[in-house]
Coordinates of C-alpha atoms in Angstrom, one line a residue:
M134 CA -16.3 -17.0 14.9
A135 CA -19.8 -15.8 14.9
G136 CA -20.5 -14.1 11.6
N137 CA -21.8 -10.8 12.9
W138 CA -19.2 -10.2 15.6
T139 CA -16.8 -7.4 15.0
R140 CA -13.0 -8.0 15.5
R141 CA -13.2 -5.9 18.6
E142 CA -16.0 -8.0 20.1
L143 CA -14.1 -11.2 19.3
L144 CA -11.0 -9.8 20.9
A145 CA -12.9 -9.0 24.0
R146 CA -14.3 -12.6 24.2
L147 CA -11.0 -14.2 23.5
G148 CA -9.2 -11.9 26.0
A149 CA -11.6 -13.0 28.7
A150 CA -10.8 -16.6 27.9
G151 CA -7.1 -16.1 27.7
G152 CA -7.1 -16.9 24.0
L153 CA -5.6 -13.9 22.4
G154 CA -3.0 -16.0 20.6
A155 CA -5.7 -17.1 18.2
L156 CA -5.8 -13.7 16.7
A157 CA -2.1 -13.0 16.2
G158 CA -2.9 -11.5 12.8
C159 CA -4.9 -8.7 14.3
P160 CA -3.3 -5.3 14.8
S161 CA -1.4 -4.4 18.0
D162 CA 0.6 -1.6 16.6
G163 CA -0.4 0.4 15.4
G164 CA 2.8 18.6 -1.2
T165 CA 2.0 19.1 -4.8
E166 CA 2.9 16.6 -7.5
S167 CA 5.4 17.8 -10.0
P168 CA 3.7 17.8 -13.4
T169 CA 6.6 15.8 -14.9
E170 CA 6.2 12.8 -12.6
T171 CA 4.0 9.8 -13.2
E172 CA 1.3 9.4 -10.5
T173 CA -0.4 6.2 -11.5
A174 CA 0.7 2.7 -12.2
S175 CA -0.6 0.4 -14.9
P176 CA -2.4 -2.7 -13.7
T177 CA -1.0 -4.7 -16.6
D178 CA 1.4 -7.6 -16.0
P179 CA 4.7 -6.8 -17.7
Q180 CA 6.6 -9.6 -19.2
R181 CA 9.1 -10.9 -16.7
S182 CA 12.7 -11.1 -17.8
P183 CA 14.7 -14.2 -16.8
D184 CA 16.2 -13.9 -13.3
S185 CA 19.8 -15.0 -13.7
T186 CA 20.8 -14.1 -10.2
D187 CA 18.3 -16.1 -8.2
G188 CA 17.5 -19.2 -10.2
G189 CA 14.0 -18.1 -10.9
E190 CA 13.0 -17.9 -7.2
T191 CA 10.9 -14.7 -7.6
P192 CA 7.4 -15.5 -6.5
T193 CA 4.5 -15.1 -8.8
A194 CA 0.7 -15.2 -8.3
S195 CA -0.9 -18.6 -8.7
A196 CA -3.6 -18.7 -11.3
S197 CA -7.2 -19.5 -10.3
T198 CA -8.8 -22.3 -12.2
T199 CA -12.1 -20.4 -12.3
T200 CA -13.0 -16.8 -11.9
P201 CA -16.4 -15.9 -10.3
Q202 CA -18.4 -13.8 -12.7
P203 CA -21.3 -11.2 -12.4
P204 CA -24.7 -12.7 -12.0
T205 CA -27.1 -13.2 -14.9
A206 CA -30.7 -14.4 -14.7
S207 CA -30.0 -17.6 -16.6
D208 CA -27.7 -18.8 -13.8
Y209 CA -30.5 -19.1 -11.3
D210 CA -33.8 -21.1 -11.0
R211 CA -35.7 -18.1 -9.8
V212 CA -35.5 -14.3 -10.1
V213 CA -37.1 -12.2 -7.3
D214 CA -37.9 -8.5 -7.9
V215 CA -38.1 -7.0 -4.4
V216 CA -40.5 -4.2 -5.5
E217 CA -42.9 -6.7 -7.0
A218 CA -42.5 -8.7 -3.7
G219 CA -43.7 -5.6 -1.8
A220 CA -40.6 -3.6 -1.0
D221 CA -40.7 0.2 -0.8
P222 CA -38.3 1.7 -3.4
N223 CA -38.7 5.2 -2.0
G224 CA -36.8 4.7 1.3
R225 CA -39.7 5.3 3.6
E226 CA -40.4 1.8 5.0
T227 CA -38.0 -0.9 5.9
V228 CA -37.6 -3.6 3.3
L229 CA -36.3 -6.1 5.7
P230 CA -39.5 -8.2 6.1
V231 CA -39.6 -8.7 2.4
L232 CA -36.0 -9.8 2.2
N233 CA -36.4 -12.2 5.1
D234 CA -39.1 -14.0 3.3
I235 CA -36.9 -14.8 0.2
D236 CA -35.6 -18.4 -0.2
P237 CA -31.9 -17.7 -1.2
N238 CA -31.2 -21.1 -2.8
D239 CA -30.6 -20.8 -6.5
T240 CA -32.1 -17.3 -6.4
L241 CA -31.2 -13.9 -7.9
V242 CA -32.7 -11.0 -6.0
E243 CA -33.1 -7.9 -8.1
F244 CA -33.4 -4.4 -6.6
P245 CA -34.8 -2.0 -9.3
P246 CA -33.7 1.6 -9.3
G247 CA -34.6 3.4 -6.0
E248 CA -33.8 3.9 -2.4
Y249 CA -34.2 1.1 0.1
F250 CA -34.3 1.5 3.8
I251 CA -33.0 -1.4 6.0
D252 CA -33.1 -1.1 9.8
G253 CA -31.5 -4.4 10.7
Q254 CA -29.5 -7.4 9.4
W255 CA -30.5 -9.3 6.3
R256 CA -28.7 -12.4 7.6
L257 CA -28.4 -15.7 5.6
H258 CA -26.1 -18.4 7.0
E259 CA -26.7 -21.1 4.5
F260 CA -27.4 -21.1 0.8
Q261 CA -26.2 -22.5 -2.6
N262 CA -26.0 -20.2 -5.6
F263 CA -27.4 -16.9 -4.4
A264 CA -27.1 -13.4 -5.8
V265 CA -28.3 -9.9 -5.2
R266 CA -28.1 -7.2 -7.9
G267 CA -28.9 -3.5 -7.7
P268 CA -26.8 -1.3 -10.1
E269 CA -29.1 1.7 -9.5
A270 CA -30.2 0.9 -5.9
T271 CA -29.2 2.9 -2.8
I272 CA -29.3 1.4 0.6
T273 CA -29.9 3.6 3.7
T274 CA -30.1 2.7 7.4
V275 CA -30.7 4.0 10.9
P276 CA -28.0 5.8 13.0
N277 CA -25.9 3.8 15.5
F278 CA -26.6 0.4 13.9
T279 CA -23.4 -1.7 13.5
G280 CA -24.6 -4.2 10.9
P281 CA -23.9 -6.1 8.8
L282 CA -26.7 -4.9 6.6
F283 CA -26.1 -7.7 4.1
G284 CA -24.7 -10.6 6.1
F285 CA -24.2 -13.6 3.8
G286 CA -22.6 -16.9 4.9
G287 CA -20.5 -17.5 8.0
T288 CA -21.3 -20.3 10.3
G289 CA -23.4 -22.3 7.9
D290 CA -22.8 -24.1 4.6
A291 CA -22.7 -21.3 1.9
S292 CA -21.2 -21.2 -1.5
N293 CA -21.6 -19.3 -4.8
L294 CA -22.4 -15.7 -3.7
A295 CA -22.6 -12.8 -6.1
V296 CA -23.3 -9.1 -5.1
E297 CA -23.3 -6.6 -7.9
G298 CA -24.1 -2.9 -7.8
F299 CA -25.5 -1.0 -4.8
T300 CA -24.6 2.2 -3.2
F301 CA -24.6 2.3 0.6
D302 CA -25.4 5.8 1.7
F303 CA -23.9 6.6 5.1
R304 CA -23.9 10.4 4.9
Q305 CA -26.3 10.7 7.8
R306 CA -24.6 11.5 11.1
D307 CA -23.6 8.5 13.3
T308 CA -24.0 5.9 10.5
G309 CA -21.5 3.5 9.2
P310 CA -22.5 -0.2 9.8
R311 CA -20.7 -3.0 8.1
P312 CA -22.3 -2.8 4.7
L313 CA -21.5 -6.3 3.4
Y314 CA -20.2 -9.5 5.0
G315 CA -19.5 -12.4 2.7
R316 CA -17.9 -15.6 3.9
V317 CA -18.4 -18.6 1.7
R318 CA -16.6 -21.8 0.9
D319 CA -16.2 -21.0 -2.8
G320 CA -17.5 -18.7 -5.6
L321 CA -17.5 -15.2 -4.2
Y322 CA -18.1 -12.3 -6.5
V323 CA -18.5 -8.7 -5.4
G324 CA -18.6 -6.0 -8.1
D325 CA -19.3 -2.3 -8.4
V326 CA -20.2 -1.6 -4.8
T327 CA -19.9 1.9 -3.4
V328 CA -20.1 3.4 0.1
R329 CA -20.9 7.2 0.3
G330 CA -20.2 9.0 3.5
E331 CA -17.8 8.6 6.4
F332 CA -18.0 5.6 8.8
D333 CA -18.6 7.6 12.0
I334 CA -19.5 4.8 14.5
D335 CA -17.4 2.1 16.1
Q336 CA -17.6 -0.5 13.3
D337 CA -15.2 -1.9 10.7
G338 CA -16.2 -1.9 7.0
M339 CA -16.4 -4.8 4.6
R340 CA -15.3 -8.4 5.3
F341 CA -14.7 -11.2 2.8
D342 CA -13.4 -14.8 3.3
V343 CA -13.3 -17.8 1.0
T344 CA -13.0 -20.7 3.4
A345 CA -12.2 -23.7 1.2
P346 CA -8.5 -24.2 0.2
G347 CA -9.5 -24.6 -3.4
G348 CA -12.1 -21.8 -3.4
T349 CA -11.9 -18.6 -5.4
G350 CA -13.3 -15.1 -5.1
V351 CA -13.0 -11.7 -6.7
V352 CA -13.9 -8.2 -5.3
R353 CA -13.9 -5.8 -8.3
N354 CA -14.4 -2.0 -8.3
L355 CA -15.2 -1.6 -4.6
R356 CA -15.3 2.1 -3.8
M357 CA -14.9 3.5 -0.3
P358 CA -13.6 7.0 -0.9
D359 CA -14.9 8.8 2.3
G360 CA -13.1 6.7 4.9
G361 CA -13.7 6.6 8.6
H362 CA -13.8 9.2 11.4
P363 CA -10.4 9.2 13.3
R364 CA -12.1 8.8 16.7
Y365 CA -12.8 5.2 15.9
P366 CA -10.0 2.7 14.9
N367 CA -12.0 1.3 12.0
T368 CA -10.7 -0.8 9.0
G369 CA -12.0 -0.3 5.5
C370 CA -12.0 -3.8 4.2
Y371 CA -10.9 -6.9 6.1
V372 CA -10.0 -10.4 5.0
G373 CA -10.2 -12.7 8.0
E374 CA -8.3 -15.6 9.5
T375 CA -10.8 -18.1 8.1
H376 CA -9.8 -17.3 4.5
R377 CA -8.1 -20.3 2.9
G378 CA -8.8 -19.9 -0.8
H379 CA -7.7 -17.4 -3.4
L380 CA -9.2 -13.9 -3.3
R381 CA -8.5 -11.1 -5.7
F382 CA -9.1 -7.4 -5.3
E383 CA -9.3 -5.7 -8.7
E384 CA -9.3 -1.9 -9.3
C385 CA -10.7 -1.0 -5.9
R386 CA -10.5 2.4 -4.1
I387 CA -10.3 2.6 -0.3
D388 CA -9.3 5.9 1.4
G389 CA -8.9 7.4 4.8
F390 CA -9.4 4.7 7.4
P391 CA -7.6 5.0 10.8
D392 CA -6.8 1.3 11.1
N393 CA -5.8 -0.1 7.7
G394 CA -7.4 0.4 4.3
L395 CA -7.3 -3.1 2.9
Y396 CA -6.3 -5.3 5.9
A397 CA -5.6 -8.8 4.6
S398 CA -2.7 -10.0 6.7
P399 CA -4.7 -12.4 8.9
A400 CA -5.6 -14.5 5.8
V401 CA -4.1 -17.9 5.5
G402 CA -5.1 -18.2 1.8
R403 CA -3.7 -16.2 -1.1
V404 CA -4.8 -12.6 -1.5
D405 CA -3.9 -10.7 -4.7
V406 CA -4.4 -6.9 -5.0
L407 CA -4.4 -5.9 -8.7
G408 CA -4.7 -2.3 -9.7
G409 CA -6.7 0.3 -7.8
E410 CA -6.0 3.2 -5.5
Y411 CA -5.5 3.3 -1.7
R412 CA -5.1 6.6 0.1
N413 CA -4.4 8.1 3.5
S414 CA -5.2 5.2 5.8
G415 CA -3.4 4.6 9.1
V416 CA -1.3 1.5 10.0
S417 CA -1.2 0.6 6.3
N418 CA -3.1 1.3 3.1
V419 CA -2.5 -2.2 1.8
R420 CA -1.6 -4.9 4.2
V421 CA -0.9 -8.5 3.2
S422 CA 0.9 -11.7 4.3
G423 CA 2.2 -14.5 2.1
P424 CA 1.2 -15.9 -0.2
A425 CA 0.1 -12.6 -1.9
T426 CA 0.7 -10.4 -4.9
V427 CA 0.3 -6.6 -5.0
R428 CA 0.5 -5.5 -8.6
G429 CA -0.2 -2.2 -10.4
V430 CA -1.5 -0.6 -7.2
T431 CA -1.2 3.2 -6.5
V432 CA -0.9 4.3 -2.9
R433 CA -0.8 8.0 -1.9
C434 CA -0.6 9.6 1.6
N435 CA -1.1 13.4 1.4
E436 CA -3.5 14.1 4.2
A437 CA -2.2 13.9 7.8
R438 CA -5.3 13.8 10.1
A439 CA -4.9 13.5 13.8
G440 CA -5.9 10.1 15.0
V441 CA -4.6 8.3 11.9
P442 CA -1.4 6.6 13.0
N443 CA 1.6 5.2 11.2
M444 CA 0.6 5.9 7.6
R445 CA 2.5 3.1 5.8
G446 CA 1.9 2.6 2.1
I447 CA 2.2 -1.2 1.5
R448 CA 2.9 -3.4 4.5
L449 CA 4.2 -7.0 4.1
R450 CA 3.3 -8.4 7.4
E451 CA 4.4 -12.1 7.6
G452 CA 5.0 -15.3 5.7
S453 CA 6.7 -15.8 2.3
D454 CA 5.9 -15.8 -1.4
I455 CA 4.9 -12.2 -1.5
L456 CA 5.4 -10.1 -4.7
V457 CA 5.1 -6.3 -5.0
D458 CA 5.2 -5.5 -8.7
N459 CA 4.7 -2.4 -10.9
C460 CA 3.4 -0.3 -8.0
R461 CA 3.4 3.5 -7.5
V462 CA 3.7 4.8 -3.9
V463 CA 3.7 8.6 -3.0
M464 CA 4.3 9.8 0.5
D465 CA 3.7 13.5 0.6
R466 CA 2.3 14.2 4.0
V467 CA 1.8 11.9 7.0
T468 CA 1.2 12.0 10.7
E469 CA 4.0 9.5 11.1
S470 CA 5.2 6.5 9.1
D471 CA 7.4 3.5 9.2
G472 CA 7.8 3.7 5.5
A473 CA 6.3 3.6 2.0
I474 CA 6.9 -0.2 1.7
T475 CA 7.7 -2.1 4.9
C476 CA 8.7 -5.6 5.6
A477 CA 7.6 -6.5 9.2
E478 CA 9.5 -8.6 11.7
W479 CA 7.5 -11.7 10.9
L480 CA 8.2 -11.6 7.1
E481 CA 10.3 -14.4 5.8
S482 CA 10.8 -13.6 2.1
A483 CA 9.4 -11.2 -0.5
T484 CA 10.2 -9.6 -3.9
V485 CA 9.7 -5.9 -4.6
R486 CA 10.2 -5.0 -8.3
N487 CA 9.4 -2.5 -11.1
T488 CA 8.1 0.0 -8.5
H489 CA 8.4 3.8 -8.2
V490 CA 8.3 5.4 -4.8
T491 CA 8.2 9.2 -4.2
V492 CA 8.9 10.4 -0.7
R493 CA 8.6 14.1 0.3
A494 CA 7.7 13.5 4.0
D495 CA 10.9 14.0 6.0
G496 CA 12.3 11.0 7.9
V497 CA 10.1 8.5 6.0
R498 CA 11.9 5.6 4.3
A499 CA 10.9 4.4 0.9
L500 CA 11.6 0.8 1.9
W501 CA 12.2 -0.5 5.4
A502 CA 13.0 -4.2 5.9
K503 CA 12.9 -4.7 9.6
A504 CA 15.0 -7.3 11.5
P505 CA 13.2 -10.6 11.4
Q506 CA 11.9 -12.1 14.6
S507 CA 13.1 -15.6 13.7
P508 CA 16.0 -16.8 11.6
L509 CA 15.3 -17.0 7.9
S510 CA 14.6 -20.5 6.6
G511 CA 17.1 -20.4 3.7
N512 CA 14.6 -21.7 1.1
R513 CA 15.7 -19.0 -1.3
Q514 CA 19.2 -17.8 -2.1
Y515 CA 18.0 -14.2 -1.7
P516 CA 15.1 -14.1 0.8
L517 CA 14.5 -10.4 0.2
Q518 CA 14.9 -9.3 -3.5
V519 CA 14.5 -5.7 -4.6
R520 CA 14.7 -5.2 -8.3
N521 CA 14.2 -2.1 -10.5
L522 CA 13.2 0.2 -7.7
T523 CA 13.1 3.9 -8.3
V524 CA 13.0 6.3 -5.3
D525 CA 12.8 10.1 -5.7
G526 CA 11.4 13.1 -3.8
S527 CA 12.6 15.8 -1.4
A528 CA 12.5 13.9 1.9
A529 CA 15.2 14.9 4.4
T530 CA 17.0 12.8 7.0
D531 CA 17.1 9.0 7.6
A532 CA 17.7 6.7 4.6
A533 CA 15.7 5.9 1.5
V534 CA 16.3 2.2 1.9
M535 CA 17.0 0.5 5.2
V536 CA 17.6 -3.3 5.6
A537 CA 18.2 -4.7 9.1
E538 CA 19.5 -8.2 10.0
R539 CA 18.5 -9.7 6.6
P540 CA 21.6 -11.4 5.2
G541 CA 21.5 -12.4 1.6
T542 CA 19.5 -9.5 0.4
L543 CA 19.5 -8.7 -3.3
L544 CA 19.3 -5.1 -4.4
E545 CA 19.4 -4.9 -8.2
T546 CA 18.9 -2.0 -10.6
L547 CA 18.2 0.7 -8.1
C548 CA 17.8 4.4 -8.8
I549 CA 17.7 6.6 -5.7
C550 CA 17.5 10.4 -6.3
Q551 CA 16.6 12.4 -3.1
S552 CA 17.3 16.0 -2.5
G553 CA 16.3 16.6 1.2
A554 CA 19.1 17.5 3.7
A555 CA 21.0 14.7 5.5
R556 CA 19.3 12.0 3.4
D557 CA 21.2 8.7 3.1
G558 CA 20.7 6.3 0.2
V559 CA 20.9 2.6 1.2
H560 CA 21.7 1.5 4.7
L561 CA 22.5 -2.2 5.4
L562 CA 22.7 -3.2 9.0
D563 CA 24.0 -6.7 10.0
S564 CA 23.0 -7.9 6.5
G565 CA 26.1 -9.6 5.2
Q566 CA 26.4 -11.7 2.1
S567 CA 24.1 -9.3 0.3
T568 CA 24.5 -8.0 -3.3
L569 CA 24.1 -4.5 -4.7
S570 CA 24.1 -4.5 -8.4
G571 CA 23.4 -1.8 -11.1
A572 CA 22.7 1.0 -8.6
N573 CA 22.6 4.7 -9.2
I574 CA 22.3 6.5 -5.9
T575 CA 22.3 10.4 -5.6
V576 CA 21.6 11.8 -2.1
T577 CA 22.6 14.7 0.1
G578 CA 24.0 12.4 2.9
T579 CA 25.9 9.1 2.5
P580 CA 24.9 7.1 -0.6
L581 CA 25.8 3.7 0.9
V582 CA 26.1 2.7 4.5
T583 CA 27.2 -0.8 5.4
T584 CA 27.2 -1.5 9.1
R585 CA 28.6 -5.0 9.8
S586 CA 27.4 -5.9 6.3
P587 CA 30.0 -7.3 3.9
L588 CA 28.5 -6.5 0.5
S589 CA 29.1 -7.7 -3.1
R590 CA 29.1 -4.6 -5.3
Q591 CA 28.6 -4.6 -9.1
N592 CA 28.2 -1.6 -11.4
I593 CA 27.2 1.0 -8.8
R594 CA 27.4 4.8 -9.0
L595 CA 27.3 6.8 -5.7
R596 CA 27.1 10.6 -5.4
S597 CA 26.6 13.0 -2.5
V598 CA 25.3 16.4 -3.5
S599 CA 24.3 19.6 -1.6
P600 CA 20.6 20.1 -0.9
D601 CA 20.3 23.1 -3.1
G602 CA 17.0 22.2 -4.8
I603 CA 14.7 19.5 -6.1
L604 CA 16.5 16.8 -8.0
H605 CA 14.8 15.1 -10.9
L606 CA 15.5 11.6 -12.1
S607 CA 17.2 12.8 -15.3
Q608 CA 19.6 14.9 -13.2
C609 CA 20.6 11.7 -11.3
G610 CA 21.3 9.8 -14.5
C611 CA 18.3 7.5 -14.1
G612 CA 16.6 8.3 -17.4

């Protein structure tokens, strides 16, 4: 794939050649908080208690042998100050000629405080050990330019890339190019990068890939709070199909993109999402495929903008070895939504645990595990495991938890406390040989529905109440 093509351009090329199957991972489908409720989740990793019911099959994140770090001058043979090299720090003249003259190998490029105007791509296909740093530098550009502004790696031999600091200012009308493209074999570090302003041209946001199977990367404190205009189906941050290594997103913030906030499901390698906040994006706010971990993440949907479809919270798209742990998802207001946490038809196995979901948007499920497209492999005793899940809120109609055609599902230590009219608790459809253990379900509809789903039940408490007012977890006996 050419490094500066957009996903849309690539689809057009492959479509003309009859090769759309190569991009099966690309998308084709598209209140007021109570002061007593917790709105954030800690990104810490709680100690895991022994799993007596599944033989220790719960997936966990694999540890990287190395973690890329922020750049320091001592790590490079040369340090280039762009202002000393002739760049204008006042935003009047393009700095691109100065940047294009820099040899990137074993080089740290420093941007002193200031505003830097770039009217084209700074494109480097090959380099070894290259960094750019600008903690007080702002990058501006011209309208209707798609980017990338910083395009590092891709078709050539590139490794050890660090980008630290920088604010990309897209507040001018009709701006929103891809700010940063980083595709390297190994050693990717991106930290403290911010985008100000809405993406209001037809272009996706960031893209990162680590292409070597043993390669590692980290994206830390990426801030994209202003989203994209709904008239363009743009993605906030994309991890592409060439990713084969291990990439971590730590404490990032991505809001308001019509076509996924963090879109990592095409990735073949591991993607871990640790901490951070993701809000009000369409299709999904966080979207991964296995192997992956989503831990300590907060997702909130409370702004329903026309043109932002299917506002899912966390979407588990395909594969296996996916863990959702210690997350907080709040669904207050949506245009439409498959659910707060969804397991797509292509997902084989996953574990959701230690997670709190609040749903106030009517008809929206807290957890929806869709019928798998292919038979499950049977590699795990319980392919879908849901442990220590809390669901509250005033959502009416439908069911809080829906599992379809997934036999051998484990539901353990559930608290469901929902006060909206005609709200069911757990609905199992054609999902026999499943287990419901340690459940406390209080709803206005039917607490437990088993449609052609013989179920092992242990220590469960089911209550149906009238929808007279808001139920709090303490009223439901959940502590």
